[in-house]
Coordinates of C-alpha atoms in Angstrom, one line a residue:
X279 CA 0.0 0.0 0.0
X280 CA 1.1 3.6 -0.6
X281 CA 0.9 3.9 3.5
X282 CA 1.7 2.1 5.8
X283 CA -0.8 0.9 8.2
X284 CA 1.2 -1.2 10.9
X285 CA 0.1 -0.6 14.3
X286 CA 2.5 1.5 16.1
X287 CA 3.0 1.9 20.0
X288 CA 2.4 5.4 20.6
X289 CA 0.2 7.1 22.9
X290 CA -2.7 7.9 22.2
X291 CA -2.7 11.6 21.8
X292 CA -5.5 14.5 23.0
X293 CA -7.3 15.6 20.1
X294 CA -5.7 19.0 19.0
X295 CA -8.1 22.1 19.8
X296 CA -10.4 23.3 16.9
X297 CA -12.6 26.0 16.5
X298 CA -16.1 25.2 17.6
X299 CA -15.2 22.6 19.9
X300 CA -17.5 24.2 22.5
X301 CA -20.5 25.1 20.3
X302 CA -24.0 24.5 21.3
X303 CA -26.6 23.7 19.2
X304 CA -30.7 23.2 19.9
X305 CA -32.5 20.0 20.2
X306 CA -36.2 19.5 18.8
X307 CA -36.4 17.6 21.5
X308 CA -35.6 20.5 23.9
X309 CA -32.4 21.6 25.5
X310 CA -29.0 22.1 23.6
X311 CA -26.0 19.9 23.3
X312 CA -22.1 20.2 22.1
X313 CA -22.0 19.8 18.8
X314 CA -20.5 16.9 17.3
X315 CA -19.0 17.5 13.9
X316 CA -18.4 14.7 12.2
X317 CA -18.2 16.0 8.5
X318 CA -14.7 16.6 8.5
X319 CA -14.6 14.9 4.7
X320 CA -16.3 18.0 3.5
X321 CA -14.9 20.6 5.3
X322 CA -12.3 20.0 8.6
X323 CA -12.9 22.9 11.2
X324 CA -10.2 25.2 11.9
X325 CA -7.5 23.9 13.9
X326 CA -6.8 26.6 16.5
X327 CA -3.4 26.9 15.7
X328 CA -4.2 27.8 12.1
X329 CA -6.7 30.5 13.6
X330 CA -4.6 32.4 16.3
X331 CA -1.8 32.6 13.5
X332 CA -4.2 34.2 10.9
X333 CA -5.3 37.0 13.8
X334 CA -2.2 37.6 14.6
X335 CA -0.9 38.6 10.6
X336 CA -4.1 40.2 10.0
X337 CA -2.9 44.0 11.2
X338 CA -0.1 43.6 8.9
X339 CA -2.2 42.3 5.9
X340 CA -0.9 43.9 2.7
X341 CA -0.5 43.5 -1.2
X342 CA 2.0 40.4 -2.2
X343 CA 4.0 41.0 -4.7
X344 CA 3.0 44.6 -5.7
X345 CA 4.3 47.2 -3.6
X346 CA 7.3 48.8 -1.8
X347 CA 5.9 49.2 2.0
X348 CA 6.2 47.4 4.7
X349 CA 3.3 45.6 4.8
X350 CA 3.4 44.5 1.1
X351 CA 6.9 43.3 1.8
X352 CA 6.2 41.7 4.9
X353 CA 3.1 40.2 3.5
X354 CA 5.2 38.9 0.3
X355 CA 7.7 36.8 2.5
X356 CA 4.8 35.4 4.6
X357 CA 3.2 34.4 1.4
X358 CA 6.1 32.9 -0.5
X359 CA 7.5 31.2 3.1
X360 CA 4.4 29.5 3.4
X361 CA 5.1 28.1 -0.2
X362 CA 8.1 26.9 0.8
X363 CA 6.6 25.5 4.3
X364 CA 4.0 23.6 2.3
X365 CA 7.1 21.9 -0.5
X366 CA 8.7 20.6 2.6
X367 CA 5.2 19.3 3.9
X368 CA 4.7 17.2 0.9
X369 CA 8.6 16.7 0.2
X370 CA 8.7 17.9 -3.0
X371 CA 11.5 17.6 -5.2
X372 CA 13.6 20.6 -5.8
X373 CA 12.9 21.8 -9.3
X374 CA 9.4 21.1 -8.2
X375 CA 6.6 23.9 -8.8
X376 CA 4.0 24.7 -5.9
X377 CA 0.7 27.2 -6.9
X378 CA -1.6 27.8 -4.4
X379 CA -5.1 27.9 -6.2
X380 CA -8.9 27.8 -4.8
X381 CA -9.1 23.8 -3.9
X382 CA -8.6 20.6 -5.2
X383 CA -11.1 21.3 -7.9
X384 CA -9.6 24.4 -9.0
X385 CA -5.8 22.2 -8.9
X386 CA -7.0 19.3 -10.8
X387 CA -8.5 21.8 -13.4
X388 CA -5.6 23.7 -14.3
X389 CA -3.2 20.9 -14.8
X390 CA -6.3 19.3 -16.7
X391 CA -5.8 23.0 -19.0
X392 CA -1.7 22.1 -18.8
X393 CA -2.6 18.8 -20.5
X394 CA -0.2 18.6 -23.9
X395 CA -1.6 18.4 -27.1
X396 CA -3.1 14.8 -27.7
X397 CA -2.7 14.1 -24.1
X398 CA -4.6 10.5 -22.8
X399 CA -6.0 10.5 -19.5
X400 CA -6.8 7.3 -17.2
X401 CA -9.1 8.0 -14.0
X402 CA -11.0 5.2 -12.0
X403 CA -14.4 5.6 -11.9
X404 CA -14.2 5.9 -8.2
X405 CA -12.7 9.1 -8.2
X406 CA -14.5 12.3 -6.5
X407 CA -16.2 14.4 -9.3
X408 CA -13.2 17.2 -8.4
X409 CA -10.6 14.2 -10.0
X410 CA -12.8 12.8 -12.2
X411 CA -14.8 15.3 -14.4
X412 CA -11.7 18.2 -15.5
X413 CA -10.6 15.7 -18.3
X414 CA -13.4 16.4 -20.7
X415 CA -11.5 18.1 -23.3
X416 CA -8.5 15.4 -23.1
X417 CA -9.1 11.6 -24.2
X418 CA -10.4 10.3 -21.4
X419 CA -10.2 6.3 -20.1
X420 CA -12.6 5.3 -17.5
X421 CA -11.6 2.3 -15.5
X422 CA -14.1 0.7 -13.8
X423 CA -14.3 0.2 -10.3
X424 CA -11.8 -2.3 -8.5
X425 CA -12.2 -4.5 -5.9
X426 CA -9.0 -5.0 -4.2
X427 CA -5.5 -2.8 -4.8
X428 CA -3.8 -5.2 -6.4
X429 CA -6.9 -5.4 -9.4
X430 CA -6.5 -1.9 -9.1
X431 CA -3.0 -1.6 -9.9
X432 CA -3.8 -4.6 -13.1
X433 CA -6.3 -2.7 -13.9
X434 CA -4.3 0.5 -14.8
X435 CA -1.6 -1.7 -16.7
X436 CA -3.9 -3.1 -19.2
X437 CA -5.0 -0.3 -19.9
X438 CA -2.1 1.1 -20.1
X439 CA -0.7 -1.8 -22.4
X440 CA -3.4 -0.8 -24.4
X441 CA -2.7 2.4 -25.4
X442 CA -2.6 3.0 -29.2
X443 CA 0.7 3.6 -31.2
X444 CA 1.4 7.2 -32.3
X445 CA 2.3 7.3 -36.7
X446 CA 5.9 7.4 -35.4
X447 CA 5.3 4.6 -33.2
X448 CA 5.7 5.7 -30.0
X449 CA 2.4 6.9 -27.2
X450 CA 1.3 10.3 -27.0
X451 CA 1.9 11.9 -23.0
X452 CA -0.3 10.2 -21.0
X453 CA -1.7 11.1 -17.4
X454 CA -3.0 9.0 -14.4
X455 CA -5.4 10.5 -12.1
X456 CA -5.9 8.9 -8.6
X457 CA -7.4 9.3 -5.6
X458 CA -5.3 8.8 -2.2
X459 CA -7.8 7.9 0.0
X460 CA -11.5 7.7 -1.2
X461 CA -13.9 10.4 0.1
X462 CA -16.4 7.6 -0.1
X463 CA -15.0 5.1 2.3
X464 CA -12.1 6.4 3.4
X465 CA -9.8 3.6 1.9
X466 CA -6.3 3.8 1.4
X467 CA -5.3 3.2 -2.5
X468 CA -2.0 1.2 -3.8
X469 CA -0.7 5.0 -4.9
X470 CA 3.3 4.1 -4.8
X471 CA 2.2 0.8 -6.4
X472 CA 0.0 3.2 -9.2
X473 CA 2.8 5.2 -9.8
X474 CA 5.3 2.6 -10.6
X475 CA 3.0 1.1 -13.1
X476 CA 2.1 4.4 -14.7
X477 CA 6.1 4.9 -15.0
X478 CA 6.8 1.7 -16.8
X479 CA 4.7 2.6 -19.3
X480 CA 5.6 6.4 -20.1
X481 CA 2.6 7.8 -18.3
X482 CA 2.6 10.6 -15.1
X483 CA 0.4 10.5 -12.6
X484 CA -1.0 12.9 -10.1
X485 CA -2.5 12.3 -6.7
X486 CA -5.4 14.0 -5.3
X487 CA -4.8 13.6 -1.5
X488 CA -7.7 16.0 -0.7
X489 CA -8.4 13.2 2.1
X490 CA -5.0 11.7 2.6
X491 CA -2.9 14.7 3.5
X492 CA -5.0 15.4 6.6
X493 CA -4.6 11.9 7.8
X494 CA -1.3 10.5 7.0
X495 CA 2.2 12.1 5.9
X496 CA 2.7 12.5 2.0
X497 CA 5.7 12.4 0.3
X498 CA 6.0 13.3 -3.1
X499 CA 9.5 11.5 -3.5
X500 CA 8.2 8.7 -1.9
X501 CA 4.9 7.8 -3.6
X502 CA 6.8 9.2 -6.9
X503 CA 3.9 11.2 -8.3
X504 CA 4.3 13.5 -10.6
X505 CA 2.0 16.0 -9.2
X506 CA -0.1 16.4 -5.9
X507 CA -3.4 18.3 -5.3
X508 CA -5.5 19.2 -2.0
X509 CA -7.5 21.6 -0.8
X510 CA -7.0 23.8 2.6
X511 CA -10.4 23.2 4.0
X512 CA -10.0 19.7 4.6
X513 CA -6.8 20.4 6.1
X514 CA -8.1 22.5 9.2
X515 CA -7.0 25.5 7.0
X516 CA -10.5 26.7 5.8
X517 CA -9.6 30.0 3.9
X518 CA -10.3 29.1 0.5
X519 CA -6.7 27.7 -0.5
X520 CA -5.6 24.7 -2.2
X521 CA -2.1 23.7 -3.7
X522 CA -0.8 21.7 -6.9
X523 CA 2.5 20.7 -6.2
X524 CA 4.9 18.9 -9.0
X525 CA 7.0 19.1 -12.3
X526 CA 7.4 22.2 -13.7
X527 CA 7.3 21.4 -17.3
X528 CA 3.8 21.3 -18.5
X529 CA 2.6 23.8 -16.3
X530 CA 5.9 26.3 -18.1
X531 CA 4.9 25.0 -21.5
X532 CA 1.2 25.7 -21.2
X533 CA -0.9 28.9 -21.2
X534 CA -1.4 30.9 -17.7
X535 CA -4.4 29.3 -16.2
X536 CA -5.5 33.1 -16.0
X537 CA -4.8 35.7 -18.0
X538 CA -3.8 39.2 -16.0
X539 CA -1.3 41.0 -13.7
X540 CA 1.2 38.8 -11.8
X541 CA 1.5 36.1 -14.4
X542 CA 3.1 38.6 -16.9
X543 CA 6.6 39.5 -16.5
X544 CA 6.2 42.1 -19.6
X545 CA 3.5 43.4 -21.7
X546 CA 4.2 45.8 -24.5
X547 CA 1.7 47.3 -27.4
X548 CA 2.6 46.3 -30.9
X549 CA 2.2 48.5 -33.8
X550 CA -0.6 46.9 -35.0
X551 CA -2.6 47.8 -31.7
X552 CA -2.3 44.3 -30.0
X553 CA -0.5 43.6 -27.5
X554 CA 2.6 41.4 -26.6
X555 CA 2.8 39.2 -23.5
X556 CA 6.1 37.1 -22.2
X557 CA 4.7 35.2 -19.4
X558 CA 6.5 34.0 -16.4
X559 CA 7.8 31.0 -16.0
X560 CA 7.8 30.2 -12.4
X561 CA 4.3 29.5 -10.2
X562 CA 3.5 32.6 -10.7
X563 CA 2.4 32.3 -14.3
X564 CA -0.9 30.4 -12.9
X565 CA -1.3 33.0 -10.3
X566 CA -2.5 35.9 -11.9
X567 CA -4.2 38.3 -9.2
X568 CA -4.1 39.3 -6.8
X569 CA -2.9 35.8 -4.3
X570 CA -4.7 34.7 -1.0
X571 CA -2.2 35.1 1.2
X572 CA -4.1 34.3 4.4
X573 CA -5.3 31.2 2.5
X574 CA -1.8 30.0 1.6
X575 CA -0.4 31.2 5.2
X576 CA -3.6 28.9 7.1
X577 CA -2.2 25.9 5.0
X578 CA 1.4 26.5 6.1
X579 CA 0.2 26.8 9.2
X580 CA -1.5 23.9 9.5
X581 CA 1.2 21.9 8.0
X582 CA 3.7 23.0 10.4
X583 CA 0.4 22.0 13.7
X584 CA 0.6 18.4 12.4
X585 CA 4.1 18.2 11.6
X586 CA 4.9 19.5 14.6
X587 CA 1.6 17.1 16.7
X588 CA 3.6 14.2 15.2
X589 CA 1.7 12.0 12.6
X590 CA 2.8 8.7 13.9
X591 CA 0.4 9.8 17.5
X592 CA -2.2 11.5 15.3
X593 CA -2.7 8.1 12.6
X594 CA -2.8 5.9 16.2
X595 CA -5.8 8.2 17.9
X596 CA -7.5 7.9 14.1
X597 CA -7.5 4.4 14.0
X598 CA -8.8 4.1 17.6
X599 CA -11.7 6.1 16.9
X600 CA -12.5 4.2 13.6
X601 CA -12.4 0.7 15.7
X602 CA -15.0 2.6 18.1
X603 CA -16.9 3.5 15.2
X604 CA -17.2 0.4 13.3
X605 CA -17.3 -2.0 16.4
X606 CA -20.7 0.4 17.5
X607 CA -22.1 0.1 14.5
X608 CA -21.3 -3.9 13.8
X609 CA -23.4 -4.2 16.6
X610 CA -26.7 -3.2 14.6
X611 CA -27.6 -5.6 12.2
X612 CA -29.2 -2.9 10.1
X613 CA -26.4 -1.3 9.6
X614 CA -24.0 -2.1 6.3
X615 CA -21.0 -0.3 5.5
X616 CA -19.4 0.2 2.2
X617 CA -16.3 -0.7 1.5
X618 CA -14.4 -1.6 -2.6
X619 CA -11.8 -3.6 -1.0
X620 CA -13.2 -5.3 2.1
X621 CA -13.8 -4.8 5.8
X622 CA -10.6 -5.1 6.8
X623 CA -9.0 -2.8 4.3
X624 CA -6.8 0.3 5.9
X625 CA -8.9 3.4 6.2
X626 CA -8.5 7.1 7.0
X627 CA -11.4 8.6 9.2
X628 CA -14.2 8.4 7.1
X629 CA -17.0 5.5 6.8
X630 CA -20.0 6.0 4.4
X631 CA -23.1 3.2 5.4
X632 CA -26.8 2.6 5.1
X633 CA -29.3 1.9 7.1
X634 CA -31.9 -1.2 6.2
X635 CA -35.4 0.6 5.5
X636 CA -34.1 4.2 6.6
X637 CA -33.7 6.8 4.4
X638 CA -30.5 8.2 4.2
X639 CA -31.5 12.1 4.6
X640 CA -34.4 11.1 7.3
X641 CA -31.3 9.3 9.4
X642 CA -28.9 12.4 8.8
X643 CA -31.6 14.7 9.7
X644 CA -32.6 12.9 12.7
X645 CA -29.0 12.8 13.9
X646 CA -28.5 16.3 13.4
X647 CA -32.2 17.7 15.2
X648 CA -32.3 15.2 17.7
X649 CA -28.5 14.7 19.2
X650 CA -27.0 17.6 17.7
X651 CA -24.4 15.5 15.3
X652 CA -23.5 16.9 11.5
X653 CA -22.8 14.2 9.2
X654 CA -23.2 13.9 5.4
X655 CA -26.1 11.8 3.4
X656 CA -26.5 11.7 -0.2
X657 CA -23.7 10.6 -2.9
X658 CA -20.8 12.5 -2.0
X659 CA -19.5 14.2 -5.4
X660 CA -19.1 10.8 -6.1
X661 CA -22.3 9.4 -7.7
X662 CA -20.7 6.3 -10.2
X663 CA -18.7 5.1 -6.4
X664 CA -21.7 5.3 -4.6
X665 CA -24.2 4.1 -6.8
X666 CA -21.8 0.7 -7.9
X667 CA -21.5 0.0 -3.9
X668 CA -25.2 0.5 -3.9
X669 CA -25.8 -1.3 -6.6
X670 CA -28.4 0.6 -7.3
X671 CA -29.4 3.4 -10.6
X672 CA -29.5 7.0 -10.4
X673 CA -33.6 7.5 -8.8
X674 CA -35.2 9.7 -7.0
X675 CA -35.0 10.3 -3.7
X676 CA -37.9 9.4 -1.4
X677 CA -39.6 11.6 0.8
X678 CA -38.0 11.7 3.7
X679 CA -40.9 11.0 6.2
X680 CA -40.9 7.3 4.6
X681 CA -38.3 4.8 4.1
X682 CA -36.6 5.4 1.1
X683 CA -36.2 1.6 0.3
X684 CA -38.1 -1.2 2.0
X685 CA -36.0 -4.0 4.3
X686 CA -34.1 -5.8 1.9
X687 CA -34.5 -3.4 -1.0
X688 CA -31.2 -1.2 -2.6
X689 CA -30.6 2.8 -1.1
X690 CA -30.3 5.5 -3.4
X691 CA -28.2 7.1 -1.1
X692 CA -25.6 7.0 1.8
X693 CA -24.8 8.4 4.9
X694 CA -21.5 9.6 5.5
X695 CA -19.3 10.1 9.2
X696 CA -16.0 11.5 9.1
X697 CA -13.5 12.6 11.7
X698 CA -10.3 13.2 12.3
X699 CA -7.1 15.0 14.5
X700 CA -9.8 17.8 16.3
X701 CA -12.4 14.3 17.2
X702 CA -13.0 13.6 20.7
X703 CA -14.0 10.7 21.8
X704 CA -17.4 11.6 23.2
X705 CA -19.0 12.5 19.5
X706 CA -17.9 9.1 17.8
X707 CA -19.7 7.4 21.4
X708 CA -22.6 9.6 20.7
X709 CA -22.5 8.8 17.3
X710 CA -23.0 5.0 17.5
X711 CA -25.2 5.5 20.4
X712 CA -27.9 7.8 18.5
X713 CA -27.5 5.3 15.3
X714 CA -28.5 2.3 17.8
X715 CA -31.6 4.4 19.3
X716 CA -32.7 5.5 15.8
X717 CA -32.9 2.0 14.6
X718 CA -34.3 0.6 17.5
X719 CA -37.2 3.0 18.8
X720 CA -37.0 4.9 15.5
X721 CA -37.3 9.2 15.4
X722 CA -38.9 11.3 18.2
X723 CA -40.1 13.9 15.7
X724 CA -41.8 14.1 12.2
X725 CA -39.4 15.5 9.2
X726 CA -40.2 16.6 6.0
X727 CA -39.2 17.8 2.3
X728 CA -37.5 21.1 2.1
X729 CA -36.1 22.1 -1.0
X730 CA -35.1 18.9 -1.7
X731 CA -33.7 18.5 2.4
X732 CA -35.0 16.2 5.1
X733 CA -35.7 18.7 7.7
X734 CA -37.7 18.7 11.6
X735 CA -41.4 19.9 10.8
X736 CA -42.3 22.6 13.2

């Protein structure tokens, strides 16, 4: 696997403070109660760390790159120090380029637009919409879902194999895209194993570790992927920041993902009234704009909390908390969980289930009114994953006063829990206990249909 899951001896460790850890929210069933996020696949809250180092910049925000005061110079080095901060996170290779974009979405996209002519993409059909749909304009290969990582890996090499022959007999560039750890079911995927294969036969690969990197360390030498994406917000950094880290030749060779100031080193009218443009040719060519420096600064920051929390103590606290989780909820028969490559397959924090004869958004709606817990329901961004572990095709959801399938019949839909290095132990313990009560004495209150939402009625 691309990480290793041995068990390890540490301590387990405190979870590290996040904002919100000492919110209340209502009950319909009167009274309040902490709430218990466990949605951290979506969007991680703010580690605290993250937040008092954001305050205390904040007086001194200024321009980056684009003036001669203080500020704008100080603001400059805090911006291109937390690039730097961030390469070392992922151990990137030195001639390796890091951008700082919107998200994962936004990363995947513009190497999708770096692409070179002819290029021939292979994606799993597993893959969260953010790594699967930006390859529309390229050739695209879909490979269907696996079932274990080694099928996985022989999956990619026949297709692979197959490739056709250029006129000159050789492949055009080729690109794998795959996910580190599945926003789905939180398994880990064979990425070193991935890599190798697309290697030995000419093709690059690029990781999206929107769900890995907040679990687990990532190396970029060591899984050998071409390029890495993620997104801040899952990484207790929720400023709207993301990074594509990786070689620097297709993103030099191909147009500036935006056009306009800071990706031009030099723009000159030409006598016939156009204009001439010499783009840079560092990260900076696919940053035109002006940058989000407290975005990239909250990742930094939040690379140098876990670094500096220790992964090896963080990974042994996460696995505890997913043995509570899944050992509560293998005691309710109702219950499945969905898994591609079995039960016992290593996992970050995050389990997607159904319940027999429950619909999904009546269950996540009752957790959330009744004991005050956020989870997700519905497909994920990741409909053709869901739907094969479903086995079930696209529908329409029920209403969510009535079971959306019968006892024994498919879901539509999933529910979702996710948590990681800010979890304590009381919300995965309320968790399982408020799945238990649901399916044994059923809601307390009536829900309906709200714009397409399972909410309380009044």
């Amino acid at each position: 696997m691309s990480v290793s899951t041995a068990a390890s001896a540490p301590t387990i460790c405190a979870p590290l403070p996040v904002l919100g850890r000492d919110v209340t929210v209502p009950l319909v069933t009167g009274g309040e109660v902490t709430y218990a996020a466990l949605d951290y696949a979506a969007s991680a809250p703010a580690l605290q760390r993250v937040w008092d180092d954001v305050a205390a910049y904040a007086p001194y925000y200024g321009s980056v790159h684009r003036g001669a005061g203080y500020l704008s110079q100080l603001s400059t080095d805090l911006f291109e120090n937390a690039r730097r901060t961030v390469a070392e996170f992922l151990d990137c290779r030195a001639d390796d380029q890091l951008i700082f974009t919107r998200s994962t979405t936004d990363s995947l996209n513009l190497l999708a637009a770096a692409l070179p002519a002819g290029c021939q993409v292979f994606v799993f059909e597993t893959e969260h919409h953010a790594s699967l749909l930006p390859w529309q304009d390229a050739e695209v290969t879909y490979l269907d879902a696996p079932r274990t990582p080694r099928q996985a890996v022989e999956t990619l090499e026949r297709a692979l194999a197959a490739r056709t022959a250029s006129a000159d007999g050789g492949h055009a560039p080729a690109l794998v895209c795959v996910t580190g750890a599945s926003n789905v079911t939180g398994e880990l995927w064979p990425v070193r194993e991935l890599a190798a294969a697309a290697h030995a036969h000419g093709a690059r690969i690029v990781l999206d570790a929107a769900q890995l990197a907040p679990h687990h360390p990532v190396s970029v030498q060591d899984l050998d992927v071409d390029w890495i994406a993620f997104s801040g917000h899952k990484l207790y950094a929720p400023f709207g920041s993301g990074v594509l880290a990786g070689r620097a030749d297709w993103l030099i060779a191909a147009d500036p993902y935006l056009a306009g100031g800071g990706a031009s080193r030099k723009v000159s009218r030409r006598a016939d009234g156009g204009v001439d443009v010499e783009w840079h040719e560092s990260a900076a060519r696919h940053e035109a704009g002006s940058p989000n420096v407290i975005g990239a600064y909250s990742i930094a920051s939040a690379c140098k909390a876990l670094t500096e929390a220790g992964f090896d103590t963080l990974v042994a606290r996460e696995r505890y908390l997913i043995e509570k989780v899944r050992e509560g909820l293998a005691g309710v028969p109702e219950v499945r969980i969905l898994s591609l490559f079995g039960d016992d397959a290593p996992r970050v924090g995050v389990l997607s289930f159904v319940v027999d004869g429950w619909n999904s958004s009546h269950f996540a709606a009752a957790l959330s009114a009744e004991y005050g817990i956020g989870v997700r329901d519905g497909l994920f961004c990741a409909h053709p994953l869901v739907r094969t572990l479903l086995g079930s095709d696209p529908g329409t959801q029920g209403e969510c006063g009535a079971p959306e399938a019968a006892p024994g019949e498919k879901s539509l839909n999933a529910i979702r829990v996710s948590f990681g290095a800010g979890t304590p132990d009381e919300h995965v313990e309320r968790f399982v206990t408020a799945v238990r009560e649901l399916v044994t004495d059923g809601a307390q209150w009536n829900y309906r249909t709200v714009d397409g939402r399972c909410v309380p009625a009044v």
